[in-house]
Amino acid sequence: MDRPRIIVTAVVLALLGAIVPIVAMFHFSWVLAVQEEHDRLALFANLAIARADISLRDATDALREIDRFASDRCSDGHIARMRQLTINTRAIEEMGYFENGLLKCTSWGSTEGSVAQTAPDFTTRDGVAVTARMRPLANHDHPLMALRYKDHNVLVDPVRFVDVIVDPGTQLALATNQGILLGTLNGPDSARIDKIIAGPGKGLDDGHLFATARGADWTAVASEPESQIVDSVRRQRLLLLPLGAFIAAFAIGTVVWLSRRRLSPLRELQIAVRKREFIVHYQPIVELRTGRCIGAEALVRWRRPDGSLVRPDLFIPLAEESGLIAAITDQVVAHVVLDLNRLLVANRSLHIAINLSPADVETARILPVIEKALQHTGIRPRQIWLEATERGFVNIDSARSTLIRARELGHSVAIDDFGTGYSSLSHLEGLPLDALKIDKSFIDTIATNSATSSVTPHIIDMAKTLKLKIVAEGVETQAQADYLLERDVDFGQGWLFAKPMPAAEFIAYYRKMKQSA
């Protein structure tokens, strides 16, 4: 082989050796950016599914409640109740009553003229007839969705079904699984949405990245222009190219691993909520003076399909941040009713304490959920205690309103983990509370020389001043129990008495304690 040919071959191989890694880096950087955007869009689509389920449930609950209202239709009381449900239900714009197929009155008063019922596009599994698009008399330019149950209907702004916070430039669309478009956010093209719904779960179409999520009743599509990621891809390439093929491959692997680790917990939690993987364990609460079991705290546990349990501190913060805590709390309520219905009916002095999230304390969303769950069970509201941590009292006025409503319904209300937040005596005095639970961290300091050991008697004295029942959490030694009993603390909860246990074990424990009393 002559020298020129050797030089040419060497140059070609050198060029290939330089070009191939560069081309690979260009390709990998683009693939990585698109994958990350698809995952993020899929998250938005799943949030839209969850938002739609909540809006439909809220509207359905309001329709069923007004259907049960015992009053003459279109009377002042009936119209006032429709108005109240409209105001209190975030998803509803207006509620109306139809007689003989014509609108007779709405939540704003009696009607004149002859507004006929619209033909539904489909009917949900709960028997609610849905008209995806109708133009109200007041505003023909803004179509609303109509939901009808028996002789009542509600009008819902379709935006409520996609009421999700997204990044600028991100578009959302929600449709039924039959392809009927219900609502959009940031104006996606309807023709493109129709094509995407009928196609794969994620991809690139007409210059737009998209990802879909499918629920029991809905299909959600999140999309954004392809140009949204051009700048980030360009910057990533400039960083990757000088590092070479090996470092670039390592960096891509690391980014993929980190992104999956960041998103995977939320995806798993969403699946767990959808598949109802949450169970409840019950930790007994005993009367310190008699040793009698007077109730239990319902503690949520996440049981994976393999049987392993996930600690609440590993998923509750994520659930609260993502808004999934509402669905988890609803499952806890359902479990309590299913697990302990017969026991609670047979033992009227027994109560179960359910923890409320800060969002539920602020919005009172959970109260109608509990009220509905207790219907026809024989369980009395006073047998369901509601516990709220100090984090739920950031908006003190909203919290007070929720607690007042809870007590009006018959529930007792306790402040949980007291001493770990920022509640002051003035705050407590202004809140309608029945009990105060001393956090375990303060119980642990009893009979020690800890700097915070003197705080516990002050908390006890403060609770007595406010005439609140006192529950000591985390009691683990007899010395702690004796100390609390000497200071007239009412109740104790902790491993000294019993660990949290499944429903069957708690029922057996309670019956055994009752027989030995």
PDB file of C-alpha atoms in Angstrom, residues 162-349:
ATOM      1  CA  VAL A 162     -58.625  20.542  32.771  1.00  0.00           C
ATOM      2  CA  ASP A 163     -57.999  22.931  35.647  1.00  0.00           C
ATOM      3  CA  VAL A 164     -54.336  21.973  35.965  1.00  0.00           C
ATOM      4  CA  ILE A 165     -51.318  24.234  36.356  1.00  0.00           C
ATOM      5  CA  VAL A 166     -49.031  23.676  33.370  1.00  0.00           C
ATOM      6  CA  ASP A 167     -45.930  25.319  31.961  1.00  0.00           C
ATOM      7  CA  PRO A 168     -46.282  28.156  29.415  1.00  0.00           C
ATOM      8  CA  GLY A 169     -46.843  26.761  25.944  1.00  0.00           C
ATOM      9  CA  THR A 170     -48.231  23.436  27.192  1.00  0.00           C
ATOM     10  CA  GLN A 171     -51.671  22.559  25.853  1.00  0.00           C
ATOM     11  CA  LEU A 172     -54.179  20.177  27.445  1.00  0.00           C
ATOM     12  CA  ALA A 173     -57.279  18.489  26.067  1.00  0.00           C
ATOM     13  CA  LEU A 174     -59.729  16.105  27.705  1.00  0.00           C
ATOM     14  CA  ALA A 175     -62.097  13.794  25.846  1.00  0.00           C
ATOM     15  CA  THR A 176     -64.255  10.807  26.622  1.00  0.00           C
ATOM     16  CA  ASN A 177     -62.880   7.412  25.738  1.00  0.00           C
ATOM     17  CA  GLN A 178     -65.358   7.502  22.857  1.00  0.00           C
ATOM     18  CA  GLY A 179     -63.597  10.578  21.425  1.00  0.00           C
ATOM     19  CA  ILE A 180     -66.007  13.360  22.456  1.00  0.00           C
ATOM     20  CA  LEU A 181     -63.938  16.464  23.252  1.00  0.00           C
ATOM     21  CA  LEU A 182     -64.911  17.916  26.653  1.00  0.00           C
ATOM     22  CA  GLY A 183     -62.459  20.651  27.552  1.00  0.00           C
ATOM     23  CA  THR A 184     -59.200  22.282  26.501  1.00  0.00           C
ATOM     24  CA  LEU A 185     -56.540  24.465  28.053  1.00  0.00           C
ATOM     25  CA  ASN A 186     -54.360  26.893  26.051  1.00  0.00           C
ATOM     26  CA  GLY A 187     -56.212  26.065  22.840  1.00  0.00           C
ATOM     27  CA  PRO A 188     -54.898  22.852  21.202  1.00  0.00           C
ATOM     28  CA  ASP A 189     -56.081  22.177  17.664  1.00  0.00           C
ATOM     29  CA  SER A 190     -59.137  19.895  17.828  1.00  0.00           C
ATOM     30  CA  ALA A 191     -58.320  18.029  14.605  1.00  0.00           C
ATOM     31  CA  ARG A 192     -54.844  17.202  15.874  1.00  0.00           C
ATOM     32  CA  ILE A 193     -56.293  16.091  19.215  1.00  0.00           C
ATOM     33  CA  ASP A 194     -58.739  13.730  17.477  1.00  0.00           C
ATOM     34  CA  LYS A 195     -55.877  12.140  15.565  1.00  0.00           C
ATOM     35  CA  ILE A 196     -53.677  11.814  18.666  1.00  0.00           C
ATOM     36  CA  ILE A 197     -56.450  10.173  20.725  1.00  0.00           C
ATOM     37  CA  ALA A 198     -56.868   7.517  18.076  1.00  0.00           C
ATOM     38  CA  GLY A 199     -53.133   6.864  17.907  1.00  0.00           C
ATOM     39  CA  PRO A 200     -50.247   5.900  20.221  1.00  0.00           C
ATOM     40  CA  GLY A 201     -49.679   7.110  23.758  1.00  0.00           C
ATOM     41  CA  LYS A 202     -46.871   9.528  22.952  1.00  0.00           C
ATOM     42  CA  GLY A 203     -45.010  10.877  19.941  1.00  0.00           C
ATOM     43  CA  LEU A 204     -44.530  13.813  17.567  1.00  0.00           C
ATOM     44  CA  ASP A 205     -47.308  15.073  15.298  1.00  0.00           C
ATOM     45  CA  ASP A 206     -47.436  18.139  13.080  1.00  0.00           C
ATOM     46  CA  GLY A 207     -44.544  19.816  14.906  1.00  0.00           C
ATOM     47  CA  HIS A 208     -45.969  19.067  18.376  1.00  0.00           C
ATOM     48  CA  LEU A 209     -44.751  16.682  21.047  1.00  0.00           C
ATOM     49  CA  PHE A 210     -47.615  14.918  22.778  1.00  0.00           C
ATOM     50  CA  ALA A 211     -48.400  12.374  25.483  1.00  0.00           C
ATOM     51  CA  THR A 212     -51.728  10.827  26.448  1.00  0.00           C
ATOM     52  CA  ALA A 213     -53.151   9.319  29.616  1.00  0.00           C
ATOM     53  CA  ARG A 214     -56.214   7.126  29.736  1.00  0.00           C
ATOM     54  CA  GLY A 215     -58.492   6.787  32.771  1.00  0.00           C
ATOM     55  CA  ALA A 216     -61.690   4.893  33.420  1.00  0.00           C
ATOM     56  CA  ASP A 217     -63.855   7.540  31.704  1.00  0.00           C
ATOM     57  CA  TRP A 218     -61.446  10.005  30.080  1.00  0.00           C
ATOM     58  CA  THR A 219     -58.528  10.356  27.752  1.00  0.00           C
ATOM     59  CA  ALA A 220     -56.235  13.343  28.330  1.00  0.00           C
ATOM     60  CA  VAL A 221     -53.703  14.755  25.853  1.00  0.00           C
ATOM     61  CA  ALA A 222     -50.857  17.100  26.787  1.00  0.00           C
ATOM     62  CA  SER A 223     -48.867  18.661  23.939  1.00  0.00           C
ATOM     63  CA  GLU A 224     -46.434  21.457  23.201  1.00  0.00           C
ATOM     64  CA  PRO A 225     -44.657  22.837  20.117  1.00  0.00           C
ATOM     65  CA  GLU A 226     -41.473  21.017  19.166  1.00  0.00           C
ATOM     66  CA  SER A 227     -39.685  24.383  19.251  1.00  0.00           C
ATOM     67  CA  GLN A 228     -40.091  24.467  23.036  1.00  0.00           C
ATOM     68  CA  ILE A 229     -37.112  22.134  23.498  1.00  0.00           C
ATOM     69  CA  VAL A 230     -34.801  23.401  20.737  1.00  0.00           C
ATOM     70  CA  ASP A 231     -32.793  25.719  22.985  1.00  0.00           C
ATOM     71  CA  SER A 232     -32.347  23.120  25.725  1.00  0.00           C
ATOM     72  CA  VAL A 233     -31.214  20.518  23.171  1.00  0.00           C
ATOM     73  CA  ARG A 234     -28.678  22.945  21.698  1.00  0.00           C
ATOM     74  CA  ARG A 235     -27.193  23.729  25.107  1.00  0.00           C
ATOM     75  CA  GLN A 236     -27.024  20.046  25.992  1.00  0.00           C
ATOM     76  CA  ARG A 237     -25.165  19.242  22.788  1.00  0.00           C
ATOM     77  CA  LEU A 238     -22.561  21.922  23.452  1.00  0.00           C
ATOM     78  CA  LEU A 239     -21.896  20.341  26.841  1.00  0.00           C
ATOM     79  CA  LEU A 240     -21.830  16.746  25.620  1.00  0.00           C
ATOM     80  CA  LEU A 241     -19.773  16.998  22.457  1.00  0.00           C
ATOM     81  CA  PRO A 242     -16.393  17.942  24.060  1.00  0.00           C
ATOM     82  CA  LEU A 243     -16.654  15.116  26.548  1.00  0.00           C
ATOM     83  CA  GLY A 244     -16.478  12.386  23.959  1.00  0.00           C
ATOM     84  CA  ALA A 245     -18.501   9.243  23.426  1.00  0.00           C
ATOM     85  CA  PHE A 246     -17.717   7.541  26.737  1.00  0.00           C
ATOM     86  CA  ILE A 247     -18.436  10.567  28.964  1.00  0.00           C
ATOM     87  CA  ALA A 248     -21.485  11.461  26.859  1.00  0.00           C
ATOM     88  CA  ALA A 249     -22.887   7.933  27.228  1.00  0.00           C
ATOM     89  CA  PHE A 250     -22.265   8.081  30.986  1.00  0.00           C
ATOM     90  CA  ALA A 251     -23.932  11.490  31.245  1.00  0.00           C
ATOM     91  CA  ILE A 252     -26.981  10.325  29.277  1.00  0.00           C
ATOM     92  CA  GLY A 253     -27.289   7.234  31.450  1.00  0.00           C
ATOM     93  CA  THR A 254     -27.050   9.370  34.584  1.00  0.00           C
ATOM     94  CA  VAL A 255     -29.663  11.858  33.382  1.00  0.00           C
ATOM     95  CA  VAL A 256     -32.034   9.042  32.376  1.00  0.00           C
ATOM     96  CA  TRP A 257     -31.538   7.371  35.771  1.00  0.00           C
ATOM     97  CA  LEU A 258     -32.090  10.617  37.644  1.00  0.00           C
ATOM     98  CA  SER A 259     -35.167  11.580  35.627  1.00  0.00           C
ATOM     99  CA  ARG A 260     -36.722   8.151  36.109  1.00  0.00           C
ATOM    100  CA  ARG A 261     -35.957   8.266  39.798  1.00  0.00           C
ATOM    101  CA  ARG A 262     -37.571  11.722  40.045  1.00  0.00           C
ATOM    102  CA  LEU A 263     -40.760  10.780  38.169  1.00  0.00           C
ATOM    103  CA  SER A 264     -41.175   7.137  39.094  1.00  0.00           C
ATOM    104  CA  PRO A 265     -42.410   7.656  42.676  1.00  0.00           C
ATOM    105  CA  LEU A 266     -45.228   9.889  41.498  1.00  0.00           C
ATOM    106  CA  ARG A 267     -46.229   7.476  38.744  1.00  0.00           C
ATOM    107  CA  GLU A 268     -46.228   4.607  41.231  1.00  0.00           C
ATOM    108  CA  LEU A 269     -48.287   6.647  43.685  1.00  0.00           C
ATOM    109  CA  GLN A 270     -50.834   7.486  40.992  1.00  0.00           C
ATOM    110  CA  ILE A 271     -51.126   3.801  40.130  1.00  0.00           C
ATOM    111  CA  ALA A 272     -51.479   2.921  43.819  1.00  0.00           C
ATOM    112  CA  VAL A 273     -54.317   5.413  44.210  1.00  0.00           C
ATOM    113  CA  ARG A 274     -56.049   4.139  41.090  1.00  0.00           C
ATOM    114  CA  LYS A 275     -55.690   0.490  42.174  1.00  0.00           C
ATOM    115  CA  ARG A 276     -56.651   1.295  45.788  1.00  0.00           C
ATOM    116  CA  GLU A 277     -53.480  -0.196  47.266  1.00  0.00           C
ATOM    117  CA  PHE A 278     -53.878   1.690  50.552  1.00  0.00           C
ATOM    118  CA  ILE A 279     -54.958  -0.108  53.709  1.00  0.00           C
ATOM    119  CA  VAL A 280     -55.570   1.057  57.265  1.00  0.00           C
ATOM    120  CA  HIS A 281     -53.989  -0.091  60.521  1.00  0.00           C
ATOM    121  CA  TYR A 282     -55.536   0.887  63.821  1.00  0.00           C
ATOM    122  CA  GLN A 283     -53.568   1.933  66.915  1.00  0.00           C
ATOM    123  CA  PRO A 284     -55.674   1.686  70.080  1.00  0.00           C
ATOM    124  CA  ILE A 285     -56.260   4.691  72.326  1.00  0.00           C
ATOM    125  CA  VAL A 286     -56.752   3.764  75.990  1.00  0.00           C
ATOM    126  CA  GLU A 287     -58.128   5.577  78.995  1.00  0.00           C
ATOM    127  CA  LEU A 288     -55.133   5.933  81.311  1.00  0.00           C
ATOM    128  CA  ARG A 289     -57.200   5.778  84.494  1.00  0.00           C
ATOM    129  CA  THR A 290     -58.956   2.493  83.672  1.00  0.00           C
ATOM    130  CA  GLY A 291     -56.864   0.953  80.900  1.00  0.00           C
ATOM    131  CA  ARG A 292     -60.045   0.670  78.826  1.00  0.00           C
ATOM    132  CA  CYS A 293     -59.759   0.951  75.032  1.00  0.00           C
ATOM    133  CA  ILE A 294     -61.977   3.841  73.981  1.00  0.00           C
ATOM    134  CA  GLY A 295     -60.955   4.169  70.359  1.00  0.00           C
ATOM    135  CA  ALA A 296     -58.186   3.977  67.783  1.00  0.00           C
ATOM    136  CA  GLU A 297     -56.356   6.140  65.293  1.00  0.00           C
ATOM    137  CA  ALA A 298     -56.682   5.091  61.655  1.00  0.00           C
ATOM    138  CA  LEU A 299     -53.180   5.037  60.146  1.00  0.00           C
ATOM    139  CA  VAL A 300     -52.802   4.663  56.391  1.00  0.00           C
ATOM    140  CA  ARG A 301     -50.352   2.146  54.930  1.00  0.00           C
ATOM    141  CA  TRP A 302     -49.367   1.604  51.305  1.00  0.00           C
ATOM    142  CA  ARG A 303     -49.284  -2.111  50.569  1.00  0.00           C
ATOM    143  CA  ARG A 304     -47.501  -2.839  47.308  1.00  0.00           C
ATOM    144  CA  PRO A 305     -48.589  -5.771  45.102  1.00  0.00           C
ATOM    145  CA  ASP A 306     -45.682  -7.832  46.512  1.00  0.00           C
ATOM    146  CA  GLY A 307     -47.091  -7.396  50.044  1.00  0.00           C
ATOM    147  CA  SER A 308     -44.436  -4.977  51.294  1.00  0.00           C
ATOM    148  CA  LEU A 309     -45.563  -1.892  53.206  1.00  0.00           C
ATOM    149  CA  VAL A 310     -44.354   1.638  52.478  1.00  0.00           C
ATOM    150  CA  ARG A 311     -44.017   3.950  55.482  1.00  0.00           C
ATOM    151  CA  PRO A 312     -46.331   6.984  55.404  1.00  0.00           C
ATOM    152  CA  ASP A 313     -43.440   9.426  55.772  1.00  0.00           C
ATOM    153  CA  LEU A 314     -42.143   8.196  52.388  1.00  0.00           C
ATOM    154  CA  PHE A 315     -45.329   8.905  50.416  1.00  0.00           C
ATOM    155  CA  ILE A 316     -47.543  11.335  52.358  1.00  0.00           C
ATOM    156  CA  PRO A 317     -45.407  14.434  51.495  1.00  0.00           C
ATOM    157  CA  LEU A 318     -45.505  13.490  47.789  1.00  0.00           C
ATOM    158  CA  ALA A 319     -49.243  12.825  48.018  1.00  0.00           C
ATOM    159  CA  GLU A 320     -49.858  16.240  49.572  1.00  0.00           C
ATOM    160  CA  GLU A 321     -47.632  17.988  47.027  1.00  0.00           C
ATOM    161  CA  SER A 322     -49.332  16.306  44.058  1.00  0.00           C
ATOM    162  CA  GLY A 323     -52.891  16.570  45.357  1.00  0.00           C
ATOM    163  CA  LEU A 324     -53.301  12.784  45.563  1.00  0.00           C
ATOM    164  CA  ILE A 325     -53.757  13.003  49.329  1.00  0.00           C
ATOM    165  CA  ALA A 326     -57.469  13.709  48.837  1.00  0.00           C
ATOM    166  CA  ALA A 327     -58.024  10.369  47.100  1.00  0.00           C
ATOM    167  CA  ILE A 328     -55.937   8.564  49.740  1.00  0.00           C
ATOM    168  CA  THR A 329     -57.952  10.134  52.573  1.00  0.00           C
ATOM    169  CA  ASP A 330     -61.164   9.075  50.828  1.00  0.00           C
ATOM    170  CA  GLN A 331     -59.862   5.501  50.713  1.00  0.00           C
ATOM    171  CA  VAL A 332     -59.044   5.660  54.438  1.00  0.00           C
ATOM    172  CA  VAL A 333     -62.623   6.744  55.178  1.00  0.00           C
ATOM    173  CA  ALA A 334     -63.989   3.903  53.045  1.00  0.00           C
ATOM    174  CA  HIS A 335     -61.743   1.361  54.819  1.00  0.00           C
ATOM    175  CA  VAL A 336     -62.812   2.549  58.273  1.00  0.00           C
ATOM    176  CA  VAL A 337     -66.478   2.101  57.385  1.00  0.00           C
ATOM    177  CA  LEU A 338     -65.881  -1.287  55.737  1.00  0.00           C
ATOM    178  CA  ASP A 339     -63.542  -2.607  58.446  1.00  0.00           C
ATOM    179  CA  LEU A 340     -65.304  -1.468  61.597  1.00  0.00           C
ATOM    180  CA  ASN A 341     -68.961  -0.844  60.738  1.00  0.00           C
ATOM    181  CA  ARG A 342     -70.359  -3.651  62.896  1.00  0.00           C
ATOM    182  CA  LEU A 343     -67.957  -2.974  65.769  1.00  0.00           C
ATOM    183  CA  LEU A 344     -68.811   0.739  65.895  1.00  0.00           C
ATOM    184  CA  VAL A 345     -72.552   0.122  65.724  1.00  0.00           C
ATOM    185  CA  ALA A 346     -72.339  -2.438  68.546  1.00  0.00           C
ATOM    186  CA  ASN A 347     -70.125  -0.206  70.733  1.00  0.00           C
ATOM    187  CA  ARG A 348     -71.364   3.375  70.714  1.00  0.00           C
ATOM    188  CA  SER A 349     -68.634   4.593  73.091  1.00  0.00           C
TER     189      SER A 349
END
